[in-house]
Amino acid sequence: MAKEIYSRYPMVKYLRKEALPTALCPGCGGGTVLNAFANAIDQLRIDPKDLVVVSGIGCSAWIASPYFLADTLHTTHGRAIAFATGVKVGLPDKKVVVISGDGDLASIGGNHLIHAARRNIDITVILVNNMIYGMTGGQVAPTTPFGAKTTTTPYRNIEHPLQISETVAAAGASYVARWTTAHVYQLIESIKKALQVRGFSLVEVVSQCPVQFGRRNRMKEPAEMLRWFLKNSVPISKAKKMSPEELEGKFVIGEFVNRERPEFVSEINKLIEEVQEHFGLKGE
């Protein structure tokens, strides 16, 4: 029965069938992100052999490894972007994509995220933000909304969340967008754009975690979280006219930046050529 169901799914050619069904919790947004990524790859006609997909540790790290059928690198906690940087410098012709969660990329790996954006290295990062440490028990994260309840903030969270997309845009990325798992078609289009940008690109996906976040915040069903996303999503054009107080608890969605900047690996190669020419080594 399972094989029959998979055979009807057009994107199954991009998945490791032996790893299915996924180990993701029922209602997790990780499947939506995997589907969106596969559709983007398919629509752009990118050969998976030209991809290297890197992940860290956490629920969202499983989206790439073991489920996506390409060369994948499952790395240590918080270091996915550092590994991806090495891959891109060593194999500049490959499309290097990082898929991991907010705890992995924006908490323990936050400095790597900021400085990769500042360097503007040609890597695409799909950051799945479920606003909690899902795999380790539902602890508060740097992305947990103000006032939300978690296992380590059972009364309420008194910290304001890190605004990931805004931070990465300010750091210098070439492309930054944010959507939720309730905005699937927009998400696919942004992933396609991110894959075609030369420079650092980030697509932040606000995703539901009904098991760890939802049930502690009166949203036990995945559909309740999706409705919450839709009700509280604000297009960036509208958000620019709103006060910080009005934006409290909202999800600002859309494209934050789409610009051209010098790319890190290209600048390295230029520097090598300059040094070789200076010392008369060009052509050797």
GROMACS .gro file of C-alpha atoms in nm:
model
  284
    1MET     CA    1   0.000   0.000   0.000
    2ALA     CA    2   0.280   0.244   0.094
    3LYS     CA    3   0.465   0.182  -0.233
    4GLU     CA    4   0.142   0.244  -0.427
    5ILE     CA    5   0.087   0.576  -0.248
    6TYR     CA    6   0.447   0.688  -0.308
    7SER     CA    7   0.425   0.599  -0.677
    8ARG     CA    8   0.140   0.849  -0.718
    9TYR     CA    9   0.345   1.132  -0.566
   10PRO     CA   10   0.523   1.311  -0.855
   11MET     CA   11   0.812   1.433  -0.638
   12VAL     CA   12   0.901   1.086  -0.510
   13LYS     CA   13   1.187   1.073  -0.763
   14TYR     CA   14   1.370   1.323  -0.540
   15LEU     CA   15   1.325   1.119  -0.221
   16ARG     CA   16   1.503   0.820  -0.069
   17LYS     CA   17   1.219   0.567  -0.080
   18GLU     CA   18   1.395   0.334   0.162
   19ALA     CA   19   1.374   0.606   0.429
   20LEU     CA   20   0.997   0.650   0.394
   21PRO     CA   21   0.763   0.699   0.571
   22THR     CA   22   0.930   0.986   0.752
   23ALA     CA   23   0.996   0.986   1.126
   24LEU     CA   24   0.845   1.335   1.156
   25CYS     CA   25   0.563   1.376   1.406
   26PRO     CA   26   0.205   1.383   1.273
   27GLY     CA   27   0.125   1.736   1.161
   28CYS     CA   28   0.488   1.853   1.153
   29GLY     CA   29   0.561   2.121   0.893
   30GLY     CA   30   0.880   1.945   0.786
   31GLY     CA   31   0.696   1.747   0.519
   32THR     CA   32   0.560   2.068   0.368
   33VAL     CA   33   0.913   2.213   0.350
   34LEU     CA   34   1.049   1.894   0.192
   35ASN     CA   35   0.768   1.901  -0.065
   36ALA     CA   36   0.827   2.271  -0.142
   37PHE     CA   37   1.201   2.216  -0.185
   38ALA     CA   38   1.147   1.915  -0.415
   39ASN     CA   39   0.899   2.115  -0.624
   40ALA     CA   40   1.143   2.405  -0.654
   41ILE     CA   41   1.421   2.171  -0.769
   42ASP     CA   42   1.183   2.007  -1.016
   43GLN     CA   43   1.051   2.333  -1.162
   44LEU     CA   44   1.405   2.468  -1.208
   45ARG     CA   45   1.513   2.136  -1.358
   46ILE     CA   46   1.815   2.119  -1.132
   47ASP     CA   47   1.991   1.784  -1.149
   48PRO     CA   48   2.024   1.651  -0.792
   49LYS     CA   49   2.375   1.541  -0.888
   50ASP     CA   50   2.465   1.911  -0.897
   51LEU     CA   51   2.342   1.960  -0.540
   52VAL     CA   52   2.506   1.924  -0.201
   53VAL     CA   53   2.250   1.953   0.077
   54VAL     CA   54   2.379   2.016   0.430
   55SER     CA   55   2.195   1.988   0.761
   56GLY     CA   56   2.276   2.011   1.129
   57ILE     CA   57   2.099   1.858   1.429
   58GLY     CA   58   1.729   1.873   1.508
   59CYS     CA   59   1.390   1.776   1.365
   60SER     CA   60   1.429   1.996   1.057
   61ALA     CA   61   1.775   1.859   0.983
   62TRP     CA   62   1.603   1.533   0.886
   63ILE     CA   63   1.435   1.702   0.590
   64ALA     CA   64   1.756   1.682   0.389
   65SER     CA   65   1.910   1.379   0.554
   66PRO     CA   66   1.794   1.107   0.513
   67TYR     CA   67   1.494   1.197   0.296
   68PHE     CA   68   1.624   1.399  -0.001
   69LEU     CA   69   1.796   1.198  -0.273
   70ALA     CA   70   2.118   1.391  -0.329
   71ASP     CA   71   2.464   1.418  -0.178
   72THR     CA   72   2.387   1.515   0.180
   73LEU     CA   73   2.607   1.612   0.471
   74HIS     CA   74   2.455   1.563   0.819
   75THR     CA   75   2.681   1.767   1.044
   76THR     CA   76   2.733   1.858   1.410
   77HIS     CA   77   2.496   2.084   1.601
   78GLY     CA   78   2.504   2.446   1.485
   79ARG     CA   79   2.780   2.394   1.228
   80ALA     CA   80   2.583   2.325   0.908
   81ILE     CA   81   2.669   2.661   0.752
   82ALA     CA   82   3.037   2.624   0.844
   83PHE     CA   83   3.048   2.286   0.668
   84ALA     CA   84   2.852   2.427   0.373
   85THR     CA   85   3.104   2.711   0.343
   86GLY     CA   86   3.385   2.458   0.308
   87VAL     CA   87   3.189   2.264   0.045
   88LYS     CA   88   3.119   2.578  -0.159
   89VAL     CA   89   3.480   2.697  -0.152
   90GLY     CA   90   3.606   2.351  -0.245
   91LEU     CA   91   3.334   2.273  -0.501
   92PRO     CA   92   3.224   2.613  -0.635
   93ASP     CA   93   3.030   2.462  -0.926
   94LYS     CA   94   2.790   2.281  -0.693
   95LYS     CA   95   2.464   2.429  -0.567
   96VAL     CA   96   2.502   2.416  -0.190
   97VAL     CA   97   2.185   2.421   0.017
   98VAL     CA   98   2.147   2.416   0.395
   99ILE     CA   99   1.820   2.292   0.544
  100SER     CA  100   1.791   2.297   0.922
  101GLY     CA  101   1.597   2.447   1.211
  102ASP     CA  102   1.598   2.769   1.409
  103GLY     CA  103   1.766   2.609   1.711
  104ASP     CA  104   2.047   2.473   1.496
  105LEU     CA  105   2.100   2.770   1.262
  106ALA     CA  106   1.992   3.076   1.462
  107SER     CA  107   2.079   2.974   1.817
  108ILE     CA  108   2.394   2.765   1.853
  109GLY     CA  109   2.477   2.837   1.488
  110GLY     CA  110   2.377   3.203   1.495
  111ASN     CA  111   2.725   3.345   1.439
  112HIS     CA  112   2.780   3.123   1.136
  113LEU     CA  113   2.448   3.244   0.993
  114ILE     CA  114   2.527   3.613   1.041
  115HIS     CA  115   2.882   3.595   0.907
  116ALA     CA  116   2.793   3.380   0.606
  117ALA     CA  117   2.540   3.650   0.516
  118ARG     CA  118   2.802   3.920   0.574
  119ARG     CA  119   3.051   3.738   0.350
  120ASN     CA  120   2.772   3.680   0.096
  121ILE     CA  121   2.889   3.330   0.009
  122ASP     CA  122   2.678   3.159  -0.257
  123ILE     CA  123   2.478   2.927  -0.030
  124THR     CA  124   2.102   2.886  -0.006
  125VAL     CA  125   1.972   2.842   0.350
  126ILE     CA  126   1.620   2.715   0.418
  127LEU     CA  127   1.569   2.782   0.786
  128VAL     CA  128   1.267   2.605   0.937
  129ASN     CA  129   1.151   2.812   1.233
  130ASN     CA  130   0.915   2.616   1.459
  131MET     CA  131   0.979   2.858   1.746
  132ILE     CA  132   1.086   2.589   1.992
  133TYR     CA  133   1.344   2.319   2.058
  134GLY     CA  134   1.121   2.041   1.928
  135MET     CA  135   1.346   1.734   1.932
  136THR     CA  136   1.486   1.780   2.282
  137GLY     CA  137   1.165   1.828   2.475
  138GLY     CA  138   1.004   2.158   2.387
  139GLN     CA  139   1.233   2.406   2.559
  140VAL     CA  140   1.223   2.780   2.500
  141ALA     CA  141   1.427   2.897   2.200
  142PRO     CA  142   1.560   3.236   2.087
  143THR     CA  143   1.270   3.236   1.839
  144THR     CA  144   0.990   3.155   2.086
  145PRO     CA  145   0.721   3.425   2.077
  146PHE     CA  146   0.683   3.659   2.373
  147GLY     CA  147   0.428   3.517   2.614
  148ALA     CA  148   0.435   3.161   2.476
  149LYS     CA  149   0.458   2.861   2.706
  150THR     CA  150   0.727   2.592   2.679
  151THR     CA  151   0.866   2.325   2.910
  152THR     CA  152   1.123   2.573   3.043
  153THR     CA  153   0.886   2.871   3.048
  154PRO     CA  154   0.572   2.702   3.187
  155TYR     CA  155   0.410   3.031   3.289
  156ARG     CA  156   0.513   3.238   2.985
  157ASN     CA  157   0.819   3.344   2.789
  158ILE     CA  158   0.939   3.690   2.896
  159GLU     CA  159   1.197   3.728   2.615
  160HIS     CA  160   1.126   3.874   2.273
  161PRO     CA  161   1.218   3.650   1.978
  162LEU     CA  162   1.511   3.699   1.746
  163GLN     CA  163   1.389   3.835   1.412
  164ILE     CA  164   1.590   3.606   1.187
  165SER     CA  165   1.508   3.742   0.841
  166GLU     CA  166   1.557   4.103   0.946
  167THR     CA  167   1.891   4.018   1.108
  168VAL     CA  168   2.023   3.828   0.806
  169ALA     CA  169   1.909   4.104   0.569
  170ALA     CA  170   2.091   4.362   0.781
  171ALA     CA  171   2.404   4.144   0.782
  172GLY     CA  172   2.429   4.168   0.402
  173ALA     CA  173   2.259   3.870   0.237
  174SER     CA  174   2.169   3.897  -0.131
  175TYR     CA  175   1.822   3.747  -0.089
  176VAL     CA  176   1.598   3.707   0.216
  177ALA     CA  177   1.235   3.599   0.234
  178ARG     CA  178   1.000   3.470   0.502
  179TRP     CA  179   0.685   3.262   0.460
  180THR     CA  180   0.489   3.017   0.670
  181THR     CA  181   0.391   2.661   0.590
  182ALA     CA  182   0.044   2.800   0.517
  183HIS     CA  183   0.189   2.992   0.218
  184VAL     CA  184   0.311   2.696   0.013
  185TYR     CA  185   0.306   2.844  -0.338
  186GLN     CA  186   0.482   3.162  -0.227
  187LEU     CA  187   0.736   2.946  -0.044
  188ILE     CA  188   0.814   2.744  -0.357
  189GLU     CA  189   0.864   3.062  -0.559
  190SER     CA  190   1.101   3.208  -0.300
  191ILE     CA  191   1.304   2.889  -0.283
  192LYS     CA  192   1.335   2.903  -0.662
  193LYS     CA  193   1.456   3.263  -0.645
  194ALA     CA  194   1.699   3.181  -0.366
  195LEU     CA  195   1.850   2.895  -0.567
  196GLN     CA  196   1.912   3.128  -0.861
  197VAL     CA  197   2.062   3.420  -0.667
  198ARG     CA  198   2.440   3.454  -0.674
  199GLY     CA  199   2.527   3.520  -0.313
  200PHE     CA  200   2.390   3.426   0.027
  201SER     CA  201   2.018   3.360   0.030
  202LEU     CA  202   1.786   3.280   0.318
  203VAL     CA  203   1.431   3.151   0.307
  204GLU     CA  204   1.286   3.143   0.657
  205VAL     CA  205   0.987   2.910   0.692
  206VAL     CA  206   0.772   2.960   1.002
  207SER     CA  207   0.651   2.607   1.065
  208GLN     CA  208   0.410   2.432   1.297
  209CYS     CA  209   0.516   2.200   1.579
  210PRO     CA  210   0.183   2.082   1.721
  211VAL     CA  211   0.343   1.826   1.952
  212GLN     CA  212   0.580   2.054   2.145
  213PHE     CA  213   0.461   2.411   2.076
  214GLY     CA  214   0.097   2.379   1.978
  215ARG     CA  215  -0.033   2.168   2.265
  216ARG     CA  216   0.122   2.399   2.522
  217ASN     CA  217  -0.030   2.704   2.357
  218ARG     CA  218  -0.391   2.593   2.303
  219MET     CA  219  -0.333   2.471   1.948
  220LYS     CA  220  -0.329   2.091   1.968
  221GLU     CA  221  -0.420   2.034   1.604
  222PRO     CA  222  -0.187   2.123   1.313
  223ALA     CA  223  -0.474   2.299   1.134
  224GLU     CA  224  -0.513   2.532   1.433
  225MET     CA  225  -0.152   2.641   1.399
  226LEU     CA  226  -0.192   2.696   1.025
  227ARG     CA  227  -0.498   2.912   1.086
  228TRP     CA  228  -0.296   3.102   1.349
  229PHE     CA  229  -0.024   3.165   1.089
  230LEU     CA  230  -0.275   3.294   0.834
  231LYS     CA  231  -0.457   3.513   1.086
  232ASN     CA  232  -0.136   3.676   1.211
  233SER     CA  233   0.065   3.704   0.887
  234VAL     CA  234   0.133   4.058   0.768
  235PRO     CA  235   0.280   4.136   0.421
  236ILE     CA  236   0.604   4.330   0.448
  237SER     CA  237   0.458   4.624   0.252
  238LYS     CA  238   0.188   4.664   0.517
  239ALA     CA  239   0.428   4.599   0.806
  240LYS     CA  240   0.640   4.899   0.707
  241LYS     CA  241   0.346   5.123   0.798
  242MET     CA  242   0.284   4.958   1.136
  243SER     CA  243   0.436   5.035   1.476
  244PRO     CA  244   0.641   4.781   1.675
  245GLU     CA  245   0.348   4.752   1.914
  246GLU     CA  246   0.111   4.668   1.628
  247LEU     CA  247   0.355   4.405   1.497
  248GLU     CA  248   0.389   4.227   1.831
  249GLY     CA  249   0.296   3.862   1.779
  250LYS     CA  250   0.269   3.899   1.400
  251PHE     CA  251   0.457   3.714   1.124
  252VAL     CA  252   0.594   3.957   0.867
  253ILE     CA  253   0.599   3.769   0.535
  254GLY     CA  254   0.740   3.838   0.191
  255GLU     CA  255   1.075   3.933   0.041
  256PHE     CA  256   1.299   4.148   0.259
  257VAL     CA  257   1.588   4.197   0.014
  258ASN     CA  258   1.679   4.091  -0.338
  259ARG     CA  259   2.001   4.262  -0.443
  260GLU     CA  260   2.339   4.210  -0.606
  261ARG     CA  261   2.656   4.217  -0.396
  262PRO     CA  262   3.008   4.080  -0.450
  263GLU     CA  263   3.011   3.706  -0.379
  264PHE     CA  264   3.268   3.551  -0.144
  265VAL     CA  265   3.407   3.264  -0.356
  266SER     CA  266   3.435   3.489  -0.663
  267GLU     CA  267   3.629   3.741  -0.455
  268ILE     CA  268   3.862   3.465  -0.333
  269ASN     CA  269   3.935   3.364  -0.692
  270LYS     CA  270   3.995   3.728  -0.791
  271LEU     CA  271   4.240   3.765  -0.504
  272ILE     CA  272   4.427   3.450  -0.608
  273GLU     CA  273   4.461   3.585  -0.961
  274GLU     CA  274   4.585   3.922  -0.831
  275VAL     CA  275   4.849   3.757  -0.613
  276GLN     CA  276   4.961   3.525  -0.895
  277GLU     CA  277   4.991   3.821  -1.131
  278HIS     CA  278   5.182   4.025  -0.871
  279PHE     CA  279   5.441   3.749  -0.828
  280GLY     CA  280   5.448   3.652  -1.196
  281LEU     CA  281   5.286   3.315  -1.130
  282LYS     CA  282   4.979   3.355  -1.351
  283GLY     CA  283   4.926   3.055  -1.575
  284GLU     CA  284   5.132   2.819  -1.359
   0.00000   0.00000   0.00000
